[in-house]
Coordinates of C-alpha atoms in Angstrom, one line a residue:
M1 CA 80.6 89.4 121.6
A2 CA 80.7 93.0 120.7
A3 CA 78.2 93.1 117.7
I4 CA 75.1 91.3 116.6
Y5 CA 74.7 90.9 112.9
L6 CA 71.1 90.3 111.8
I7 CA 71.1 89.3 108.1
E8 CA 68.4 86.5 107.7
Q9 CA 65.3 88.1 106.4
G10 CA 62.3 87.8 108.7
T11 CA 64.4 87.5 111.8
T12 CA 62.8 88.8 115.0
I13 CA 64.8 90.0 118.0
Y14 CA 63.1 90.5 121.4
K15 CA 64.0 90.8 125.0
E16 CA 63.6 88.3 127.9
Y17 CA 65.0 89.4 131.3
Q18 CA 68.6 90.4 130.6
R19 CA 68.9 88.7 127.3
F20 CA 68.3 89.3 123.6
I21 CA 66.4 86.5 121.9
I22 CA 67.0 86.1 118.2
Y23 CA 64.4 84.0 116.4
V24 CA 63.9 82.9 112.9
S25 CA 60.9 80.7 112.0
E26 CA 61.5 76.9 112.5
K27 CA 65.1 77.5 113.8
P28 CA 66.4 77.2 117.4
K29 CA 66.3 80.5 119.3
L30 CA 69.6 82.2 120.0
E31 CA 70.1 83.9 123.4
V32 CA 72.7 86.7 123.9
P33 CA 73.3 88.4 127.2
I34 CA 72.6 92.2 126.8
R35 CA 75.7 93.1 128.8
E36 CA 77.9 91.5 126.0
V37 CA 76.5 93.6 123.2
Q38 CA 77.9 96.9 122.0
Q39 CA 76.2 97.2 118.6
I40 CA 73.4 95.7 116.6
L41 CA 73.6 95.8 112.8
V42 CA 70.3 95.3 111.0
F43 CA 70.3 94.2 107.3
G44 CA 67.0 94.5 105.6
N45 CA 63.6 93.1 106.8
I46 CA 64.4 92.5 110.5
Q47 CA 61.9 93.0 113.4
L48 CA 63.1 94.6 116.6
S49 CA 60.6 94.7 119.5
T50 CA 59.9 97.9 121.4
P51 CA 61.6 96.5 124.6
V52 CA 64.7 95.8 122.5
M53 CA 64.8 99.3 121.2
Q54 CA 64.2 100.7 124.7
V55 CA 67.0 98.8 126.3
C56 CA 69.4 99.8 123.4
L57 CA 68.5 103.4 124.0
R58 CA 69.0 103.0 127.8
E59 CA 72.2 101.0 127.6
Q60 CA 73.8 103.0 124.8
I61 CA 73.8 100.1 122.4
A62 CA 74.1 101.5 118.9
V63 CA 71.6 100.0 116.4
V64 CA 72.5 100.6 112.7
F65 CA 69.9 100.0 110.0
M66 CA 71.0 99.0 106.5
S67 CA 69.5 97.6 103.3
Q68 CA 69.9 93.9 102.7
S69 CA 73.0 94.6 100.6
G70 CA 74.5 96.8 103.3
R71 CA 73.7 100.4 102.3
Y72 CA 73.5 102.6 105.4
H73 CA 70.0 103.9 106.2
G74 CA 70.4 105.4 109.7
H75 CA 71.0 104.6 113.3
L76 CA 69.1 104.5 116.6
W77 CA 70.6 106.4 119.5
S78 CA 69.2 108.4 122.4
A79 CA 69.6 112.2 122.2
E80 CA 70.0 112.2 126.0
F81 CA 73.6 110.9 125.5
R82 CA 74.6 113.7 123.1
D83 CA 77.4 115.9 124.5
L84 CA 76.4 119.3 123.3
D85 CA 79.5 121.0 124.6
Q86 CA 81.6 118.6 122.5
E87 CA 79.4 119.1 119.5
L88 CA 79.8 122.9 119.9
V89 CA 83.6 122.4 119.8
Q90 CA 83.2 120.3 116.7
V91 CA 81.2 123.1 115.0
R92 CA 83.9 125.6 115.8
R93 CA 86.7 123.2 114.6
W94 CA 84.6 122.6 111.5
G95 CA 85.3 126.2 110.5
D96 CA 89.0 126.0 111.5
Q97 CA 90.9 125.4 108.2
A98 CA 94.2 124.7 110.0
F99 CA 92.6 122.0 112.2
Q100 CA 90.8 120.4 109.2
F101 CA 93.9 120.3 107.2
Q102 CA 96.1 118.8 110.0
V103 CA 93.5 116.0 110.6
S104 CA 93.0 115.3 106.9
Q105 CA 96.8 115.2 106.3
A106 CA 97.2 112.7 109.1
I107 CA 94.3 110.6 107.7
V108 CA 95.7 110.5 104.2
Y109 CA 99.2 109.8 105.5
G110 CA 97.9 106.9 107.6
K111 CA 95.9 105.5 104.6
L112 CA 98.8 105.6 102.2
M113 CA 101.3 104.2 104.7
N114 CA 99.0 101.3 105.6
S115 CA 98.3 100.6 102.0
K116 CA 102.0 100.5 101.2
Q117 CA 102.7 98.3 104.2
L118 CA 100.1 95.8 103.1
L119 CA 101.6 95.6 99.6
L120 CA 105.1 95.1 101.1
R121 CA 103.8 92.3 103.3
F122 CA 102.0 90.4 100.6
N123 CA 104.8 91.0 98.1
R124 CA 107.6 89.9 100.4
K125 CA 107.8 86.4 98.9
R126 CA 106.4 87.0 95.4
K127 CA 108.6 90.0 94.6
L128 CA 106.5 91.2 91.7
P129 CA 108.2 94.1 89.9
D130 CA 104.9 95.9 89.1
V131 CA 104.0 95.8 92.8
E132 CA 107.4 97.1 93.8
R133 CA 107.0 100.0 91.3
V134 CA 103.6 100.8 92.9
I135 CA 105.2 100.8 96.3
M136 CA 107.8 103.3 95.1
G137 CA 105.0 105.4 93.6
I138 CA 103.0 105.5 96.9
N139 CA 106.2 106.4 98.7
Q140 CA 106.4 109.5 96.4
D141 CA 102.8 110.3 97.2
I142 CA 103.6 110.1 100.9
E143 CA 106.5 112.4 100.6
A144 CA 104.4 114.9 98.5
L145 CA 101.9 115.1 101.4
K146 CA 104.5 117.1 103.4
F147 CA 104.3 119.9 100.8
S148 CA 100.6 119.9 100.3
E149 CA 98.9 123.2 101.2
S150 CA 95.2 122.5 100.7
L151 CA 92.5 119.9 101.3
D152 CA 92.0 119.5 97.5
R153 CA 95.6 118.7 97.1
L154 CA 95.4 116.1 99.8
R155 CA 92.3 114.6 98.2
G156 CA 94.2 114.5 94.9
Y157 CA 97.1 112.5 96.5
E158 CA 94.6 110.2 98.2
G159 CA 93.0 109.5 94.8
I160 CA 96.3 108.9 93.1
G161 CA 97.4 106.5 95.8
A162 CA 94.2 104.5 95.5
A163 CA 94.6 104.4 91.7
R164 CA 98.0 102.9 92.1
Y165 CA 97.1 100.6 95.0
F166 CA 94.1 98.6 93.9
P167 CA 95.6 97.2 90.7
A168 CA 98.6 96.2 92.7
L169 CA 96.4 94.5 95.3
G170 CA 94.8 92.6 92.5
Q171 CA 98.1 91.2 91.4
L172 CA 98.6 89.7 94.9
I173 CA 95.5 87.5 94.5
T174 CA 96.8 84.0 93.8
N175 CA 93.4 82.2 93.5
S176 CA 93.0 81.8 89.7
K177 CA 89.2 81.8 90.1
F178 CA 89.1 85.5 91.1
E179 CA 90.4 88.5 89.2
F180 CA 90.6 92.1 90.4
S181 CA 92.1 95.2 88.7
L182 CA 89.8 98.1 89.4
R183 CA 87.8 99.3 92.4
N184 CA 84.1 99.8 91.7
R185 CA 81.1 100.1 93.9
Q186 CA 77.4 101.1 94.0
P187 CA 77.0 98.4 92.8
P188 CA 80.2 96.2 93.0
T189 CA 80.4 94.3 89.7
D190 CA 82.7 91.4 90.6
P191 CA 83.3 89.2 93.7
V192 CA 86.4 90.9 95.0
N193 CA 84.7 94.3 94.8
S194 CA 81.7 92.8 96.5
L195 CA 83.8 91.5 99.4
L196 CA 85.6 94.9 99.7
S197 CA 82.4 96.8 99.7
F198 CA 80.8 94.6 102.3
G199 CA 83.9 94.7 104.5
Y200 CA 84.0 98.5 104.3
T201 CA 80.3 98.7 105.3
L202 CA 81.1 96.6 108.4
L203 CA 84.1 98.7 109.2
F204 CA 82.2 102.0 108.7
N205 CA 79.5 100.8 111.1
N206 CA 82.1 99.9 113.8
V207 CA 83.7 103.4 113.4
L208 CA 80.3 105.1 113.5
G209 CA 79.3 103.2 116.7
F210 CA 82.4 104.4 118.6
I211 CA 82.0 108.0 117.4
I212 CA 78.4 108.0 118.8
V213 CA 79.5 106.3 122.1
E214 CA 82.2 108.9 122.6
G215 CA 79.6 111.7 122.4
L216 CA 80.7 113.1 119.0
S217 CA 78.5 114.1 116.1
P218 CA 79.3 111.8 113.2
Y219 CA 78.1 114.4 110.7
L220 CA 80.9 116.9 111.2
G221 CA 83.9 115.5 109.3
N222 CA 87.0 117.1 107.9
F223 CA 88.3 115.3 104.9
H224 CA 85.1 114.0 103.3
Y225 CA 82.3 116.4 102.3
G226 CA 79.2 116.6 100.1
E227 CA 75.9 118.4 99.6
R228 CA 73.9 115.7 101.5
Q229 CA 74.2 115.3 105.2
K230 CA 76.1 112.0 105.9
P231 CA 78.2 110.6 108.7
Y232 CA 81.4 112.2 107.2
L233 CA 83.4 111.8 110.4
A234 CA 83.0 108.0 110.2
F235 CA 84.1 108.1 106.6
D236 CA 87.2 110.1 107.7
L237 CA 88.2 107.9 110.5
M238 CA 87.8 104.6 108.7
E239 CA 90.2 105.5 105.9
E240 CA 93.4 104.6 107.7
M241 CA 91.8 101.2 108.8
R242 CA 90.6 100.1 105.3
S243 CA 93.7 98.2 104.3
V244 CA 94.6 97.1 107.8
V245 CA 91.2 95.5 108.6
V246 CA 89.4 94.8 105.3
D247 CA 91.8 94.6 102.3
S248 CA 94.2 92.2 104.1
L249 CA 91.3 90.0 105.1
V250 CA 89.8 89.9 101.6
V251 CA 93.1 88.9 100.0
K252 CA 93.7 86.3 102.7
I253 CA 90.3 84.6 102.4
I254 CA 90.3 84.6 98.6
N255 CA 93.8 83.2 98.4
N256 CA 92.8 80.5 101.0
S257 CA 89.8 79.6 98.8
V258 CA 87.3 80.4 101.5
F259 CA 84.8 81.4 98.8
K260 CA 84.0 80.0 95.4
P261 CA 82.5 82.0 92.5
Q262 CA 79.2 80.2 93.1
D263 CA 79.0 82.0 96.5
F264 CA 78.0 85.2 94.7
D265 CA 74.7 86.3 93.2
I266 CA 74.2 88.7 90.4
V267 CA 71.3 91.2 90.5
P268 CA 70.1 91.4 86.8
S269 CA 68.6 94.8 87.1
T270 CA 71.8 96.5 88.2
G271 CA 74.6 94.1 87.5
G272 CA 75.6 94.2 91.1
V273 CA 77.4 91.2 92.6
Y274 CA 76.8 90.2 96.2
L275 CA 77.5 87.3 98.5
N276 CA 74.6 84.9 99.0
Q277 CA 73.2 84.6 102.4
S278 CA 75.1 81.5 103.6
A279 CA 78.4 82.9 102.3
R280 CA 77.6 86.2 104.0
R281 CA 77.5 84.4 107.3
V282 CA 81.0 83.0 106.6
F283 CA 82.3 86.5 105.8
L284 CA 80.8 87.9 109.0
K285 CA 82.5 85.3 111.1
Q286 CA 85.8 86.0 109.3
F287 CA 85.4 89.7 109.9
E288 CA 84.6 89.3 113.6
T289 CA 87.7 87.0 113.9
R290 CA 89.8 89.8 112.3
M291 CA 88.3 92.5 114.6
N292 CA 89.2 90.4 117.6
E293 CA 92.8 89.9 116.5
E294 CA 95.3 91.7 118.7
V295 CA 97.7 94.4 117.6
S296 CA 100.0 96.9 119.2
H297 CA 98.8 100.5 119.7
P298 CA 101.1 103.2 121.0
D299 CA 98.5 104.7 123.4
V300 CA 98.5 101.6 125.6
Q301 CA 101.1 99.2 126.8
S302 CA 99.3 95.9 126.2
K303 CA 98.0 94.6 122.9
V304 CA 94.5 95.5 121.9
T305 CA 92.0 94.1 119.4
Y306 CA 91.4 95.9 116.1
R307 CA 88.0 96.9 117.5
Q308 CA 89.7 98.5 120.5
A309 CA 92.2 100.1 118.2
I310 CA 89.4 101.8 116.4
Q311 CA 88.0 103.1 119.6
L312 CA 91.4 104.4 120.6
Q313 CA 91.6 106.3 117.3
V314 CA 88.2 107.9 117.9
R315 CA 89.5 109.0 121.3
R316 CA 92.6 110.4 119.6
Y317 CA 90.4 112.5 117.4
K318 CA 88.4 113.6 120.5
Q319 CA 91.7 114.7 122.1
S320 CA 92.6 116.7 119.0
L321 CA 89.2 118.4 119.2
L322 CA 89.2 119.2 122.9
A323 CA 92.8 119.6 123.8
G324 CA 94.5 120.7 120.6
V325 CA 96.7 117.6 120.4
P326 CA 97.6 116.9 116.8
Y327 CA 95.8 113.9 115.4
E328 CA 97.9 110.9 114.6
A329 CA 96.7 108.0 112.4
F330 CA 96.9 104.4 113.3
L331 CA 99.9 102.8 111.6
R332 CA 100.1 99.0 111.2
A333 CA 103.7 97.6 111.2
T334 CA 104.8 95.2 108.6

């Protein structure tokens, strides 16, 4: 186990000897060896005992706090494990326009390439003409990246690619009970967008955890930006992994009828659509299975899990910061 997901409201987690004990009223206790845990994700009203928080701080186990629906609130991490020398390098690089552009260009290239590869893979048998046209359009966007000269231009091509990609992804859904043509969020207004948003939340938190473990500040990004301070580096480094980890999983589980429309609840006040609690457990299990699937990565000879691939990408970024090695995105083969 690499992550503990705490989603049932009223859950308590406490420590006994070298184990975490997870307890919900009137249900059997679950015991997890502390040494097997890398991250704890807390959704909503969950109680963590002081000894749990202390051992997480001491053993560098990232604890991420979210709303019940998955909105990021913050994370628990000891300042003693910050690497100030690395953060100073990050600050200097943050003002280096050439560095920011190179990293951002690689990120957008990786996102577009992996999006195209996913469409190619799912359309191999169906051969839908509209999807083939989208693939050609994304190819043009990829070629145009070579001639981009500014971050704004890169952001423009990333946006154009996404506008092409998601309607094509929707055409590859074969389950007649689900439809998808437009990406929306905050809140997601249909089941497919709900699954994508929840999957992206889980992916974001995995990327964030590895950034923290590697001694980097998650707040100093390159491609994403905004007036409020957010973990922009995590948003950056998750981009190339979205289609690889989440989108492919969502299409697969919908087409395999893992979920029914009844597995989703609508919040009347916002119109938001979310998985109900029992279905959310199913998705978490599917997500963990995906994260533990093995894939090739050029930095190592043997195959690694997707979770390990994310850590390798964070280390690639770290090398680009400290050693000036150009950042290269993770590319998933068809």
